[in-house]
Amino acid sequence: MDTVVKLAGTGLSIGAVMVANKLLTAGWQKVVGKEPPTKPGDNDDDTVKEILIWAVLTTVVSTAIKFGVAKSTQRAARSMRDPREV
């Protein structure tokens, strides 16, 4: 049972981070007016400030999602073992 919950959590994390990345990219394009700096050396117009902001933004969002999904899957695993512990 725990293996299934772990696999489900991993799948949810990957999917949620992919969706969040699409939303962040769309938001970045709307605010900044160009593609986010995702590939080193791909665009000479990217400033260090933009690169750092993008790196911090994506890291914070993806980490928050991963922790949220992990917490939710732990809670789900506990409730499957003993429904009274929810």
mmCIF file of N, CA and C in Angstrom, residues 36-84:
data_model
loop_
_atom_site.group_PDB
_atom_site.id
_atom_site.type_symbol
_atom_site.label_atom_id
_atom_site.label_comp_id
_atom_site.label_asym_id
_atom_site.label_seq_id
_atom_site.Cartn_x
_atom_site.Cartn_y
_atom_site.Cartn_z
ATOM 1 N N PRO A 36 11.150 33.099 -20.609
ATOM 2 C CA PRO A 36 11.985 33.033 -19.412
ATOM 3 C C PRO A 36 13.360 32.452 -19.736
ATOM 4 N N PRO A 37 14.361 32.790 -18.938
ATOM 5 C CA PRO A 37 15.719 32.278 -19.186
ATOM 6 C C PRO A 37 15.852 30.826 -18.730
ATOM 7 N N THR A 38 15.587 29.898 -19.623
ATOM 8 C CA THR A 38 15.609 28.483 -19.242
ATOM 9 C C THR A 38 16.858 27.732 -19.690
ATOM 10 N N LYS A 39 17.513 28.208 -20.750
ATOM 11 C CA LYS A 39 18.698 27.525 -21.254
ATOM 12 C C LYS A 39 19.890 28.481 -21.203
ATOM 13 N N PRO A 40 20.969 28.068 -20.541
ATOM 14 C CA PRO A 40 22.150 28.937 -20.456
ATOM 15 C C PRO A 40 22.712 29.263 -21.843
ATOM 16 N N GLY A 41 22.987 30.537 -22.063
ATOM 17 C CA GLY A 41 23.582 30.970 -23.319
ATOM 18 C C GLY A 41 22.624 31.005 -24.486
ATOM 19 N N ASP A 42 21.346 30.689 -24.234
ATOM 20 C CA ASP A 42 20.360 30.652 -25.309
ATOM 21 C C ASP A 42 19.973 32.049 -25.784
ATOM 22 N N ASN A 43 19.950 33.004 -24.859
ATOM 23 C CA ASN A 43 19.536 34.355 -25.202
ATOM 24 C C ASN A 43 20.488 35.337 -24.530
ATOM 25 N N ASP A 44 21.218 36.108 -25.321
ATOM 26 C CA ASP A 44 22.190 37.048 -24.770
ATOM 27 C C ASP A 44 21.530 38.241 -24.094
ATOM 28 N N ASP A 45 20.216 38.435 -24.314
ATOM 29 C CA ASP A 45 19.504 39.556 -23.707
ATOM 30 C C ASP A 45 19.120 39.301 -22.258
ATOM 31 N N ASP A 46 19.223 38.056 -21.799
ATOM 32 C CA ASP A 46 18.872 37.746 -20.415
ATOM 33 C C ASP A 46 19.881 38.397 -19.462
ATOM 34 N N THR A 47 19.364 39.084 -18.460
ATOM 35 C CA THR A 47 20.238 39.702 -17.472
ATOM 36 C C THR A 47 20.422 38.745 -16.299
ATOM 37 N N VAL A 48 21.444 38.994 -15.524
ATOM 38 C CA VAL A 48 21.696 38.174 -14.338
ATOM 39 C C VAL A 48 20.505 38.279 -13.387
ATOM 40 N N LYS A 49 19.944 39.463 -13.280
ATOM 41 C CA LYS A 49 18.785 39.673 -12.415
ATOM 42 C C LYS A 49 17.616 38.789 -12.859
ATOM 43 N N GLU A 50 17.329 38.769 -14.147
ATOM 44 C CA GLU A 50 16.237 37.936 -14.656
ATOM 45 C C GLU A 50 16.502 36.455 -14.417
ATOM 46 N N ILE A 51 17.722 36.046 -14.643
ATOM 47 C CA ILE A 51 18.088 34.637 -14.446
ATOM 48 C C ILE A 51 17.908 34.240 -12.992
ATOM 49 N N LEU A 52 18.370 35.071 -12.071
ATOM 50 C CA LEU A 52 18.240 34.767 -10.648
ATOM 51 C C LEU A 52 16.776 34.767 -10.197
ATOM 52 N N ILE A 53 16.011 35.730 -10.661
ATOM 53 C CA ILE A 53 14.588 35.778 -10.295
ATOM 54 C C ILE A 53 13.870 34.527 -10.791
ATOM 55 N N TRP A 54 14.133 34.141 -12.032
ATOM 56 C CA TRP A 54 13.495 32.949 -12.588
ATOM 57 C C TRP A 54 13.914 31.698 -11.808
ATOM 58 N N ALA A 55 15.187 31.592 -11.478
ATOM 59 C CA ALA A 55 15.679 30.426 -10.742
ATOM 60 C C ALA A 55 15.029 30.337 -9.363
ATOM 61 N N VAL A 56 14.973 31.442 -8.656
ATOM 62 C CA VAL A 56 14.369 31.443 -7.324
ATOM 63 C C VAL A 56 12.869 31.153 -7.415
ATOM 64 N N LEU A 57 12.201 31.785 -8.343
ATOM 65 C CA LEU A 57 10.757 31.620 -8.509
ATOM 66 C C LEU A 57 10.394 30.160 -8.785
ATOM 67 N N THR A 58 11.067 29.557 -9.747
ATOM 68 C CA THR A 58 10.738 28.175 -10.097
ATOM 69 C C THR A 58 11.111 27.201 -8.979
ATOM 70 N N THR A 59 12.206 27.464 -8.289
ATOM 71 C CA THR A 59 12.622 26.597 -7.194
ATOM 72 C C THR A 59 11.638 26.656 -6.039
ATOM 73 N N VAL A 60 11.231 27.855 -5.662
ATOM 74 C CA VAL A 60 10.290 28.011 -4.551
ATOM 75 C C VAL A 60 8.955 27.346 -4.874
ATOM 76 N N VAL A 61 8.439 27.590 -6.054
ATOM 77 C CA VAL A 61 7.138 27.020 -6.426
ATOM 78 C C VAL A 61 7.208 25.498 -6.496
ATOM 79 N N SER A 62 8.221 24.952 -7.139
ATOM 80 C CA SER A 62 8.299 23.492 -7.268
ATOM 81 C C SER A 62 8.533 22.823 -5.915
ATOM 82 N N THR A 63 9.324 23.432 -5.061
ATOM 83 C CA THR A 63 9.553 22.871 -3.728
ATOM 84 C C THR A 63 8.277 22.911 -2.896
ATOM 85 N N ALA A 64 7.544 24.002 -2.960
ATOM 86 C CA ALA A 64 6.282 24.099 -2.224
ATOM 87 C C ALA A 64 5.293 23.037 -2.700
ATOM 88 N N ILE A 65 5.241 22.822 -4.007
ATOM 89 C CA ILE A 65 4.346 21.797 -4.542
ATOM 90 C C ILE A 65 4.764 20.417 -4.059
ATOM 91 N N LYS A 66 6.047 20.125 -4.119
ATOM 92 C CA LYS A 66 6.533 18.805 -3.697
ATOM 93 C C LYS A 66 6.232 18.553 -2.228
ATOM 94 N N PHE A 67 6.453 19.555 -1.376
ATOM 95 C CA PHE A 67 6.157 19.388 0.044
ATOM 96 C C PHE A 67 4.663 19.220 0.272
ATOM 97 N N GLY A 68 3.854 19.994 -0.442
ATOM 98 C CA GLY A 68 2.402 19.874 -0.302
ATOM 99 C C GLY A 68 1.899 18.508 -0.708
ATOM 100 N N VAL A 69 2.390 18.002 -1.813
ATOM 101 C CA VAL A 69 1.976 16.676 -2.281
ATOM 102 C C VAL A 69 2.464 15.605 -1.316
ATOM 103 N N ALA A 70 3.685 15.726 -0.821
ATOM 104 C CA ALA A 70 4.215 14.747 0.129
ATOM 105 C C ALA A 70 3.374 14.716 1.400
ATOM 106 N N LYS A 71 3.014 15.881 1.899
ATOM 107 C CA LYS A 71 2.187 15.968 3.102
ATOM 108 C C LYS A 71 0.819 15.340 2.853
ATOM 109 N N SER A 72 0.236 15.618 1.698
ATOM 110 C CA SER A 72 -1.080 15.064 1.358
ATOM 111 C C SER A 72 -1.034 13.546 1.211
ATOM 112 N N THR A 73 0.013 13.030 0.580
ATOM 113 C CA THR A 73 0.104 11.579 0.408
ATOM 114 C C THR A 73 0.371 10.882 1.737
ATOM 115 N N GLN A 74 1.135 11.525 2.626
ATOM 116 C CA GLN A 74 1.337 10.947 3.954
ATOM 117 C C GLN A 74 0.014 10.870 4.705
ATOM 118 N N ARG A 75 -0.773 11.945 4.613
ATOM 119 C CA ARG A 75 -2.082 11.972 5.263
ATOM 120 C C ARG A 75 -2.987 10.894 4.662
ATOM 121 N N ALA A 76 -2.946 10.734 3.349
ATOM 122 C CA ALA A 76 -3.765 9.714 2.688
ATOM 123 C C ALA A 76 -3.336 8.315 3.114
ATOM 124 N N ALA A 77 -2.041 8.096 3.220
ATOM 125 C CA ALA A 77 -1.539 6.784 3.638
ATOM 126 C C ALA A 77 -1.978 6.475 5.069
ATOM 127 N N ARG A 78 -1.923 7.482 5.948
ATOM 128 C CA ARG A 78 -2.364 7.290 7.333
ATOM 129 C C ARG A 78 -3.854 6.968 7.393
ATOM 130 N N SER A 79 -4.628 7.673 6.588
ATOM 131 C CA SER A 79 -6.074 7.443 6.622
ATOM 132 C C SER A 79 -6.436 6.075 6.049
ATOM 133 N N MET A 80 -5.624 5.555 5.132
ATOM 134 C CA MET A 80 -5.885 4.206 4.612
ATOM 135 C C MET A 80 -5.576 3.157 5.660
ATOM 136 N N ARG A 81 -4.533 3.414 6.457
ATOM 137 C CA ARG A 81 -4.174 2.466 7.518
ATOM 138 C C ARG A 81 -5.197 2.505 8.648
ATOM 139 N N ASP A 82 -5.559 3.705 9.075
ATOM 140 C CA ASP A 82 -6.500 3.868 10.182
ATOM 141 C C ASP A 82 -7.368 5.110 9.918
ATOM 142 N N PRO A 83 -8.560 4.938 9.410
ATOM 143 C CA PRO A 83 -9.421 6.074 9.051
ATOM 144 C C PRO A 83 -9.707 7.022 10.210
ATOM 145 N N ARG A 84 -9.534 6.589 11.442
ATOM 146 C CA ARG A 84 -9.809 7.461 12.602
ATOM 147 C C ARG A 84 -8.699 8.492 12.816
#
